[in-house]
Structure formats: C-alpha cells, structure tokens
Short mmCIF file of N, CA and C in Angstrom, two decimals:
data_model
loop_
_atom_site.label_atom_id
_atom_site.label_comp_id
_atom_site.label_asym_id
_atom_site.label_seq_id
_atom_site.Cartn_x
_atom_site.Cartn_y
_atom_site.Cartn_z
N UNK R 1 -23.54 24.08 116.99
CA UNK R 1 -23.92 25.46 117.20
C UNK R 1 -25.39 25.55 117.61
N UNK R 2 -26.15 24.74 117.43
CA UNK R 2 -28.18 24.63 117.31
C UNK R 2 -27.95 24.15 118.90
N UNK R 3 -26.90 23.11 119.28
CA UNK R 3 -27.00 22.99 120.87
C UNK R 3 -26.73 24.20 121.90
N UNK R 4 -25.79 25.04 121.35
CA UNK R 4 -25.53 26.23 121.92
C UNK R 4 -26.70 27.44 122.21
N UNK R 5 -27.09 27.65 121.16
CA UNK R 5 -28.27 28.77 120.43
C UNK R 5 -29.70 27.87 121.56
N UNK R 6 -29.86 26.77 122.09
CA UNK R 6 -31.15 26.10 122.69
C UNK R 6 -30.64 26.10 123.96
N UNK R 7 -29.72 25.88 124.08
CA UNK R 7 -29.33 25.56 125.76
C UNK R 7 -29.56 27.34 126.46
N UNK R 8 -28.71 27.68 125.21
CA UNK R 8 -28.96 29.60 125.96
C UNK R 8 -30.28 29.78 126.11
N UNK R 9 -31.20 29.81 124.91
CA UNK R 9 -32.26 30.02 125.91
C UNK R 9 -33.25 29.40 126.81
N UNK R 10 -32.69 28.15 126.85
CA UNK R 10 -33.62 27.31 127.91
C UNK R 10 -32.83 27.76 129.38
N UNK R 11 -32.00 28.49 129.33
CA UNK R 11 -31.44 28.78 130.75
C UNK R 11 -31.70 30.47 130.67
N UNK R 12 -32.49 30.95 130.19
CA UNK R 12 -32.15 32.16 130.60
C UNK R 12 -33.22 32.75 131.76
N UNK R 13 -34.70 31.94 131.83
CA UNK R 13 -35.51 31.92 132.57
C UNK R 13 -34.91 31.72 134.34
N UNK R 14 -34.23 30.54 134.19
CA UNK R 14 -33.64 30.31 135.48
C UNK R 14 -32.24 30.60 135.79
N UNK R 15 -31.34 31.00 134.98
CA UNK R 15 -30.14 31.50 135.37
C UNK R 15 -30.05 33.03 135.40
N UNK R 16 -30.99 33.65 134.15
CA UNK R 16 -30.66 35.18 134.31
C UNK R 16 -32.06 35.75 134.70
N UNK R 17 -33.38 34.76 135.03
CA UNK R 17 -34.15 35.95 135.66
C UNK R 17 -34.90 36.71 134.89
N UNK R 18 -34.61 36.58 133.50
CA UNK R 18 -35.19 37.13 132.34
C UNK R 18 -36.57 36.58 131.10
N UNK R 19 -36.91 36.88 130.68
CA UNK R 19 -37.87 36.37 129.85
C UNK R 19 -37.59 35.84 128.29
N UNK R 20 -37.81 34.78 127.68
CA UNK R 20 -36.63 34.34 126.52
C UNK R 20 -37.42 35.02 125.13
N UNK R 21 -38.71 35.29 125.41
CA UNK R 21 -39.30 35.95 124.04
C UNK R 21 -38.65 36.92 123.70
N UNK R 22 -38.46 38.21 124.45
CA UNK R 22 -37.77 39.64 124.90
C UNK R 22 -36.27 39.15 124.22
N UNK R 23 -35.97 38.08 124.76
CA UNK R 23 -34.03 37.84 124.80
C UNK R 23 -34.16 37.85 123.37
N UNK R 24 -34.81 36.64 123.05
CA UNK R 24 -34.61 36.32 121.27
C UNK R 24 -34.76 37.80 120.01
N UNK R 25 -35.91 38.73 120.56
CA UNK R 25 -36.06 39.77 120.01
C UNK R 25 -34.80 40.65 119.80
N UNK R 26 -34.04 40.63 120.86
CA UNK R 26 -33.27 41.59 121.23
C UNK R 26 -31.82 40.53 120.65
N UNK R 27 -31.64 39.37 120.79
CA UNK R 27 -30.61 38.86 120.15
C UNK R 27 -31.07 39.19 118.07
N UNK R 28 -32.25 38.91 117.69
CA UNK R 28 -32.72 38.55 116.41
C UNK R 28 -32.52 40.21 116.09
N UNK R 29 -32.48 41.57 116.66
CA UNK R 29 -32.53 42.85 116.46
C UNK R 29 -31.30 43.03 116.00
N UNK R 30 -30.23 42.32 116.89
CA UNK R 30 -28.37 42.83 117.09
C UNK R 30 -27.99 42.34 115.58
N UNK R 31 -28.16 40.96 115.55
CA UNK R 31 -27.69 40.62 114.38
C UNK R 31 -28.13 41.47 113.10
N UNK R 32 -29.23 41.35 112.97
CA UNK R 32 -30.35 42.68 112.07
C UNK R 32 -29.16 43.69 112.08
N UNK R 33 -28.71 44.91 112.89
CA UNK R 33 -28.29 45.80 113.18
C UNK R 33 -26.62 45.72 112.79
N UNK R 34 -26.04 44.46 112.95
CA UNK R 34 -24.84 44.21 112.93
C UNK R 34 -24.71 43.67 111.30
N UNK R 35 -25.47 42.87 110.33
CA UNK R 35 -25.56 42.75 109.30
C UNK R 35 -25.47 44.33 108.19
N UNK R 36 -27.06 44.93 108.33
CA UNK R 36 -26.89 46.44 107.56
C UNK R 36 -26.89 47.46 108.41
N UNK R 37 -26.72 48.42 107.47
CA UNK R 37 -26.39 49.46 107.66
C UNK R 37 -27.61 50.62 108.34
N UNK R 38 -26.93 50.39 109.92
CA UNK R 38 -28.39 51.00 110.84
C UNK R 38 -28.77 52.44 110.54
N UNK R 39 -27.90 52.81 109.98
CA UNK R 39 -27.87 54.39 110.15
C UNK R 39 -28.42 55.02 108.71
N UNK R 40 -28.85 53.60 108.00
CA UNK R 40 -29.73 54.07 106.60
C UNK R 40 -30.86 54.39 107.09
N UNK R 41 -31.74 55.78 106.07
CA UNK R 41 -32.35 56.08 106.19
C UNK R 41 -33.42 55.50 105.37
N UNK R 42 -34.36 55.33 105.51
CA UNK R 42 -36.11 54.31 105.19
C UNK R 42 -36.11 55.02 104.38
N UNK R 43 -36.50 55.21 103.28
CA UNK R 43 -37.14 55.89 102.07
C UNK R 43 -38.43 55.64 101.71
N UNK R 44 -39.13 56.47 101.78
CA UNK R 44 -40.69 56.73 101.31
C UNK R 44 -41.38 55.18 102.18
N UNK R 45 -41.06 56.11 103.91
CA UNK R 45 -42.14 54.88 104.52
C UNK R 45 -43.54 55.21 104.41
N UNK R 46 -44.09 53.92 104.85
CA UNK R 46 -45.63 53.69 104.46
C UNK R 46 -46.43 53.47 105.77
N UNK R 47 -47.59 53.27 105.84
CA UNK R 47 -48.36 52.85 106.55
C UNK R 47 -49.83 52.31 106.06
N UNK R 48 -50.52 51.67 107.22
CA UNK R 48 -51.27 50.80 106.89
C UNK R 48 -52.81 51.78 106.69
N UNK R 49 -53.77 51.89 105.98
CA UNK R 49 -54.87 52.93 106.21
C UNK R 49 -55.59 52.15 107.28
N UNK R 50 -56.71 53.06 107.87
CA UNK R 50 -57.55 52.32 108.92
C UNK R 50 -57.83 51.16 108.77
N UNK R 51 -58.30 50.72 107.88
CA UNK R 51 -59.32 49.79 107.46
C UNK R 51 -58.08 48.26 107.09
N UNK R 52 -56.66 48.38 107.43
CA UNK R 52 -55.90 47.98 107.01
C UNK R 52 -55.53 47.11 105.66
N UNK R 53 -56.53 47.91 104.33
CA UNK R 53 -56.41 46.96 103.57
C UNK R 53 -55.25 47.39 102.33
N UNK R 54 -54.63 48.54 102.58
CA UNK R 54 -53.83 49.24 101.55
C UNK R 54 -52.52 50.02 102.60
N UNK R 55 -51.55 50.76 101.26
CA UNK R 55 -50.23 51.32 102.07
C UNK R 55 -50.33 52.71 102.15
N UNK R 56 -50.32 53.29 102.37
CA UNK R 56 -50.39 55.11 102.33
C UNK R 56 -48.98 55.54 103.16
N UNK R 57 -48.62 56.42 102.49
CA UNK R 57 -47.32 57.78 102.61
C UNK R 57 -47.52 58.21 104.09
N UNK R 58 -46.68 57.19 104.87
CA UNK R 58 -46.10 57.86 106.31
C UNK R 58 -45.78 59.74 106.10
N UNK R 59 -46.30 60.28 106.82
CA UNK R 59 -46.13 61.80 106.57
C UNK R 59 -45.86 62.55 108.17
N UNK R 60 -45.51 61.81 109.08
CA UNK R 60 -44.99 62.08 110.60
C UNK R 60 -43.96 63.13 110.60
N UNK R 61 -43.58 63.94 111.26
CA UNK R 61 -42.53 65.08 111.25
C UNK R 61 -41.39 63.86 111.47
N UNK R 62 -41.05 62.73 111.68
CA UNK R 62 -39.76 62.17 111.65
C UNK R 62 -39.31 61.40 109.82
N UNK R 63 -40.69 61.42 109.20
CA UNK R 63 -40.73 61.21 108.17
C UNK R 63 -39.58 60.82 108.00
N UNK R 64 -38.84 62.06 107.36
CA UNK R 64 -37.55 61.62 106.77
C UNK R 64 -36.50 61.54 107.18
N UNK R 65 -36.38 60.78 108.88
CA UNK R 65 -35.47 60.48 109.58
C UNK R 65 -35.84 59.21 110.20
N UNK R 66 -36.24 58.49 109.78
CA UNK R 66 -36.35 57.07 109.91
C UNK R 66 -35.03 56.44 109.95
N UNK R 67 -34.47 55.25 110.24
CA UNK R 67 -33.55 54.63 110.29
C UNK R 67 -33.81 53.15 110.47
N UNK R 68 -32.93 52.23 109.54
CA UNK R 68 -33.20 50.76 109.88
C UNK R 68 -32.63 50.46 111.35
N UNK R 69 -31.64 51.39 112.25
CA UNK R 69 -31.56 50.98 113.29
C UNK R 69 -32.66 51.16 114.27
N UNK R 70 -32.86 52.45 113.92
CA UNK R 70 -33.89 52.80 114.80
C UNK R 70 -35.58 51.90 114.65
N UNK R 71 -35.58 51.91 113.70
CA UNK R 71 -36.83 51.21 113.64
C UNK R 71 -36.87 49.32 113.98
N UNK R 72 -35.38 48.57 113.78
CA UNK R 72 -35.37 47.51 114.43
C UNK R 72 -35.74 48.07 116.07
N UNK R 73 -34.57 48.26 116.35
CA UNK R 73 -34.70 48.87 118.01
C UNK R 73 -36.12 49.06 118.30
N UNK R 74 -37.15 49.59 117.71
CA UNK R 74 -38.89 49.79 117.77
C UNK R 74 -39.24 47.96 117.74
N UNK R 75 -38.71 47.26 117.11
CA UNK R 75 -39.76 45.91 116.61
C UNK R 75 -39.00 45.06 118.14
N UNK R 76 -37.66 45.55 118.69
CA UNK R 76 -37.68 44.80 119.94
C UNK R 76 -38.17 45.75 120.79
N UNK R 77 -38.41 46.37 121.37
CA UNK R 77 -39.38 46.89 122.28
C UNK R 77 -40.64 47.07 121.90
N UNK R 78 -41.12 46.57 120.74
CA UNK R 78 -42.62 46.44 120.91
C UNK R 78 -42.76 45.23 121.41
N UNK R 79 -42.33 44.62 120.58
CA UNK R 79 -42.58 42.55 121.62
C UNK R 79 -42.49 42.19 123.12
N UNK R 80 -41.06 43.14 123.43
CA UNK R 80 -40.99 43.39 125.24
C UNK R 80 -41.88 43.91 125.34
N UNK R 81 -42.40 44.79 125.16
CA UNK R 81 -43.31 45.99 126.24
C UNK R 81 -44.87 45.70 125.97
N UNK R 82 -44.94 45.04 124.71
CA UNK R 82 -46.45 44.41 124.87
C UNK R 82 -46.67 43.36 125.68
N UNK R 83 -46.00 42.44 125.92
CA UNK R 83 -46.12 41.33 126.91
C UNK R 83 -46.14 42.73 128.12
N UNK R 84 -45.24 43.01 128.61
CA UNK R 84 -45.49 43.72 129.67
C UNK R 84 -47.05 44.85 130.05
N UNK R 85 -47.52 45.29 128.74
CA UNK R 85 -48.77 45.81 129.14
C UNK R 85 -49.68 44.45 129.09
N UNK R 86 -49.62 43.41 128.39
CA UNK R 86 -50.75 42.48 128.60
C UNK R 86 -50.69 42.24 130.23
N UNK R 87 -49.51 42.55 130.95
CA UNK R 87 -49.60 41.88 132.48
C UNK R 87 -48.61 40.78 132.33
N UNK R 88 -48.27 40.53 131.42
CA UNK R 88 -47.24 38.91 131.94
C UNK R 88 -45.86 38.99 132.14
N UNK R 89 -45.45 40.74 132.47
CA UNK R 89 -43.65 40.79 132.48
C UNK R 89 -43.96 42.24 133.24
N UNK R 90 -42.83 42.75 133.78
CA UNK R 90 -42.18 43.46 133.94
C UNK R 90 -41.76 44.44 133.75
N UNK R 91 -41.49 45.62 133.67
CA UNK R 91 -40.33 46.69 132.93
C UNK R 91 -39.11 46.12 132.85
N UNK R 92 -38.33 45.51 133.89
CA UNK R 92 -37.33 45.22 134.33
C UNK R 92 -37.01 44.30 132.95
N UNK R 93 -38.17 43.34 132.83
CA UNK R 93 -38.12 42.06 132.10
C UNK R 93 -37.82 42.27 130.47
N UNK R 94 -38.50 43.17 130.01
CA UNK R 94 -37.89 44.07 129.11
C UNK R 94 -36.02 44.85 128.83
N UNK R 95 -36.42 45.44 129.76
CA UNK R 95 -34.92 46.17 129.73
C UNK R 95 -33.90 45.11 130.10
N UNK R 96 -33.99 44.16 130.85
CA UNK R 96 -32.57 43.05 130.73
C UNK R 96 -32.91 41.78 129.52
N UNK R 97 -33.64 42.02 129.12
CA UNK R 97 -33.97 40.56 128.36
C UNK R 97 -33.62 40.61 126.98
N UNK R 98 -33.91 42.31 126.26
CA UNK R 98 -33.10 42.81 125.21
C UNK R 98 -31.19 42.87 125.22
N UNK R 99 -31.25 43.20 126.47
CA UNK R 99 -29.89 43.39 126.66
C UNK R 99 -29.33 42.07 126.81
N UNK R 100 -29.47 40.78 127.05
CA UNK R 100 -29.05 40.12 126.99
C UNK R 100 -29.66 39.10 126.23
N UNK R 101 -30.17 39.59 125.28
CA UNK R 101 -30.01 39.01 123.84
C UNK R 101 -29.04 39.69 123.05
N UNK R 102 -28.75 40.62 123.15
CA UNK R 102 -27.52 41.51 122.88
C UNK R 102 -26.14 40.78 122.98
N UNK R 103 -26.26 39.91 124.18
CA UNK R 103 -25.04 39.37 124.66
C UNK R 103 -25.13 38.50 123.78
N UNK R 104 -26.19 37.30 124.01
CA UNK R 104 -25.65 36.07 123.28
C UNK R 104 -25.55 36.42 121.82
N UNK R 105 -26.39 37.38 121.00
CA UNK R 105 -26.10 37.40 119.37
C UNK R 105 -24.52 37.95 119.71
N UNK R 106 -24.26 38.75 120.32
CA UNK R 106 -23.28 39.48 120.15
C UNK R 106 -21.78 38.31 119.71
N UNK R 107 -21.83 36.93 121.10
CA UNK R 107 -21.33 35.85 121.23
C UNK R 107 -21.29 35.40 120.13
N UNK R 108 -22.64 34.86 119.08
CA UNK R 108 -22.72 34.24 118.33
C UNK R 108 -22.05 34.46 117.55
N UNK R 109 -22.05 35.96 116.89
CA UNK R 109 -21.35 36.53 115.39
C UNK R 109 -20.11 36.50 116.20
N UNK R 110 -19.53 36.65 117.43
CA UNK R 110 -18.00 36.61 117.70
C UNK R 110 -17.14 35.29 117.21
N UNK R 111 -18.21 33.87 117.64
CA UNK R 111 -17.80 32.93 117.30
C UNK R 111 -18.00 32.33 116.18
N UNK R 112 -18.38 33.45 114.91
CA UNK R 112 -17.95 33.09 113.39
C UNK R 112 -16.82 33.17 113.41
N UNK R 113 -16.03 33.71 113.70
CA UNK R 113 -14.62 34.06 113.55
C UNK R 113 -13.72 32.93 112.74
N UNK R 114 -14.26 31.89 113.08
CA UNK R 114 -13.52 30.31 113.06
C UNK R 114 -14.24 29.92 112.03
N UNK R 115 -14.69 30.91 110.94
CA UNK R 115 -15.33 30.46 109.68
C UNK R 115 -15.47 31.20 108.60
N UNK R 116 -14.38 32.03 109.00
CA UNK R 116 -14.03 33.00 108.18
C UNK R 116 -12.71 34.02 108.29
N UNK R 117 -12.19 32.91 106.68
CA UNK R 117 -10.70 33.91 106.29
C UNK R 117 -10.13 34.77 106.61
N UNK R 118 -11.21 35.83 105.65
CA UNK R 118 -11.11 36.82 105.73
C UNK R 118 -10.91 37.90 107.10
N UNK R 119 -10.56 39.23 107.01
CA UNK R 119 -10.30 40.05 108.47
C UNK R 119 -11.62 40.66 107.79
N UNK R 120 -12.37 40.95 108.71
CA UNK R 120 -13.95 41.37 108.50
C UNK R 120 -14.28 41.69 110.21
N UNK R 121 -15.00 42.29 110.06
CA UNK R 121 -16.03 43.19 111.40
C UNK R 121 -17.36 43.61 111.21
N UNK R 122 -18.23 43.21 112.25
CA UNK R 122 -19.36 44.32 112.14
C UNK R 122 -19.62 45.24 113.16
N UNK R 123 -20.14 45.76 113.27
CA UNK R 123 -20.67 47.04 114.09
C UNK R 123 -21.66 47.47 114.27
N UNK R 124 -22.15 47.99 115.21
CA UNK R 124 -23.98 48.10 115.66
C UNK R 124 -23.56 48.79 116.71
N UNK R 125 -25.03 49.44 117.25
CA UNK R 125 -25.28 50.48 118.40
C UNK R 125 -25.99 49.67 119.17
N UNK R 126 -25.33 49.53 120.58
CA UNK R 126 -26.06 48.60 121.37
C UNK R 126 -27.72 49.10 121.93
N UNK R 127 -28.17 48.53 122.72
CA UNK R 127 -29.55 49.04 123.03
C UNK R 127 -29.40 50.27 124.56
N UNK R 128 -28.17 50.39 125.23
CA UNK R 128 -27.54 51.25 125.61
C UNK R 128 -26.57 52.75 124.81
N UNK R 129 -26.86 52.60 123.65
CA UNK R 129 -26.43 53.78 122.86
C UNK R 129 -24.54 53.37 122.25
N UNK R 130 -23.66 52.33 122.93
CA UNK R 130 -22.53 52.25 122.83
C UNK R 130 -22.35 51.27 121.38
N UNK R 131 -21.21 51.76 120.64
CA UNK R 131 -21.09 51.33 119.54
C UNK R 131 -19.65 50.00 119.35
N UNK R 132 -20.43 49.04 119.28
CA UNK R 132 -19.87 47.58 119.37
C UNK R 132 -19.51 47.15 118.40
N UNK R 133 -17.83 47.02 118.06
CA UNK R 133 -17.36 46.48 117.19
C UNK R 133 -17.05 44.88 117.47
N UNK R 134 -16.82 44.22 116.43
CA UNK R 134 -17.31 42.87 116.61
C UNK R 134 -16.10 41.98 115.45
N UNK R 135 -14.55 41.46 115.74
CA UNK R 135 -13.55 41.55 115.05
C UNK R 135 -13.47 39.76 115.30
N UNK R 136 -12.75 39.57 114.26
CA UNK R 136 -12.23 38.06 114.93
C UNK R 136 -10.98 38.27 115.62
N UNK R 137 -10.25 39.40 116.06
CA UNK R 137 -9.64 39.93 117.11
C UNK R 137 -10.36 40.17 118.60
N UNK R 138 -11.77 40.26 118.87
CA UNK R 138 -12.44 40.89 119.75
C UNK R 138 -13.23 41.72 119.62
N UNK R 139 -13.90 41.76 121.11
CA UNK R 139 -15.21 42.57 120.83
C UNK R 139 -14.86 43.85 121.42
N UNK R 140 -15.56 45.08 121.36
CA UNK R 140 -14.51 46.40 122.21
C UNK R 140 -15.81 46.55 122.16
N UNK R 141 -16.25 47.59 123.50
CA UNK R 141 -17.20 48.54 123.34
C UNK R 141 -16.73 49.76 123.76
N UNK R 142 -16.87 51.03 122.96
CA UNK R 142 -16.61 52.51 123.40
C UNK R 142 -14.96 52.21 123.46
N UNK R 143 -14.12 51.70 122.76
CA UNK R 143 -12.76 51.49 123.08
C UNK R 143 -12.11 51.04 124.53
N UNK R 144 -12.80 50.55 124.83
CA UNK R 144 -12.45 49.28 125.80
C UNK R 144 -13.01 47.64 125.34
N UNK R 145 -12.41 47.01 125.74
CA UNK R 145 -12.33 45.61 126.04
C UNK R 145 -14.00 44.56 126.74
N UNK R 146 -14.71 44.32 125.63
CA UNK R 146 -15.84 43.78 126.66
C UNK R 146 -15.84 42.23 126.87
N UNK R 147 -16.63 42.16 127.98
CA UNK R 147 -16.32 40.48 128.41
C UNK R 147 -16.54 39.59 127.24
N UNK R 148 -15.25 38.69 127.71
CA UNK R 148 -15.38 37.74 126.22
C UNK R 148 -16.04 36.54 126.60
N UNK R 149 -16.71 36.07 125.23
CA UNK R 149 -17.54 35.17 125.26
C UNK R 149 -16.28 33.79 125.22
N UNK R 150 -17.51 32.65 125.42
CA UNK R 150 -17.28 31.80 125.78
C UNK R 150 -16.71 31.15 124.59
N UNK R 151 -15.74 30.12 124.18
CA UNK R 151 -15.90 29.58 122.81
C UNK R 151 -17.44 28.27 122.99
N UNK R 152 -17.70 28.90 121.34
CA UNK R 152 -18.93 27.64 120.79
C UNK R 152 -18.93 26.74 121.16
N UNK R 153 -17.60 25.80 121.19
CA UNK R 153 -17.40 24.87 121.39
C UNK R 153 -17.12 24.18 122.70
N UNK R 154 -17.56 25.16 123.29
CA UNK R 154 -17.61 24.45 125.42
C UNK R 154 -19.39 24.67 125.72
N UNK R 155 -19.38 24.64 126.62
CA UNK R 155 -20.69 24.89 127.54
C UNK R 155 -21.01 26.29 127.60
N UNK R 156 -21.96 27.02 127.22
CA UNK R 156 -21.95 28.20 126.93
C UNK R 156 -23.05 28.49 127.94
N UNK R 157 -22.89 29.28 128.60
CA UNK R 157 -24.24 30.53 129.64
C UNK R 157 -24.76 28.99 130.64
#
C-alpha cells in the first residue's frame, strides 16, 4: 500500500499537471472529513492574541457556526493558496490539486474494503459541494456511480 500512496504522488507533477503539496492537503483533508463528523460544530473556538503568546474567545459573527468540515476545507486552501500568493503556483494549481487529492484519498479508503468485515461507509462533502459516499459496494456521488478506482493491488494513477 506505501508503494501505491508514493508512486501517486511522484506522478502527479508529470501525469496530472498538478502540484503534490496542494494534492496531499486535499487527499490528508478527505480522509479528515470522511473519518468525523464534518458537520460538527467547534465549540468555544479560540484564537491566538497579537503577541501570539496565549488563546482568547474567537467572537466573529460566524462564531457559532464553525464546522470541522468547514474549517478542514480552510487548512487545504490555505496551503494551496499560500504557495500560490508566494508566486510558485497557480490558481488553477490549487483548484485541481485539492481535487485530486480528493481522488486518490477517496481510492484509498475505497480500497479498505478488503480489510474489513464489517458493511461500514463513510461520507464527506467533496471540495465541489457533492456528498460522497464511500461503501465496500462503491463509491456514488449525488446518486450516481463515480469512476472506480483502481484495485491497490495493480499499478495505480
């Protein structure tokens, strides 16, 4: 599986065109998202004071609509989009590089399947808004059928 997870991203530079920091963010987000429960709400967030040496009471009008999805979804587009204001990417490079880290985590947790008994699923909101169930039956998005991954055990991407 560690040959699979390296080969993907040593090809994603030259096969998809994309940037692999961005990919990994955006694969390391899905799983995040597909593990708990995105749609929990943060309780009594914090922030850092100027001087960054203490926590102080987030008090923003979204305050108390925080979400662990939403706020992963923030920690991969900060990593994309800061490379991109330093100058070393793209917009583009961003917006496909999350998304197809999307793909391969998505792949990855598909091909637990073969390591587990149990009938189990997870589910997450993709970085396109569509809600991806994730079965050892298949993957569906929006109640259709999405491209199936490769098995682990061949040559993957």
């Amino acid at each position: 599986m560690v040959q699979f997870e390296i080969k993907a991203l040593v090809n994603v530079r030259s096969e998809f065109q994309t940037e692999p920091l961005p990919t990994v963010a955006g694969a390391c987000v899905t799983v995040l998202k597909a593990w708990f429960d995105e749609n929990a709400l943060i309780p009594n967030p914090v922030v850092p004071t100027a001087d960054g040496t203490s926590l102080v009471p987030y008090t923003g009008a979204d305050a108390n609509r925080l979400t662990v999805g939403g706020e992963l979804n923030k920690v991969a587009a900060n990593i994309a989009i800061g490379r991109n204001m330093a100058g070393v990417h793209w917009r583009s490079d961003y917006f496909d590089s999350v998304r197809l880290g999307e793909r391969v985590a998505t792949c990855i947790l598909f091909n637990q399947r073969k390591d587990y008994n149990e009938d189990w699923f997870w589910t997450f909101t993709s970085f396109d808004g569509e809600t991806v169930k994730i079965s050892k039956h298949g993957i569906t998005r929006r109640d259709r059928d999405a491209q199936p991954c490769k098995d682990r055990d061949k040559d993957v991407l």
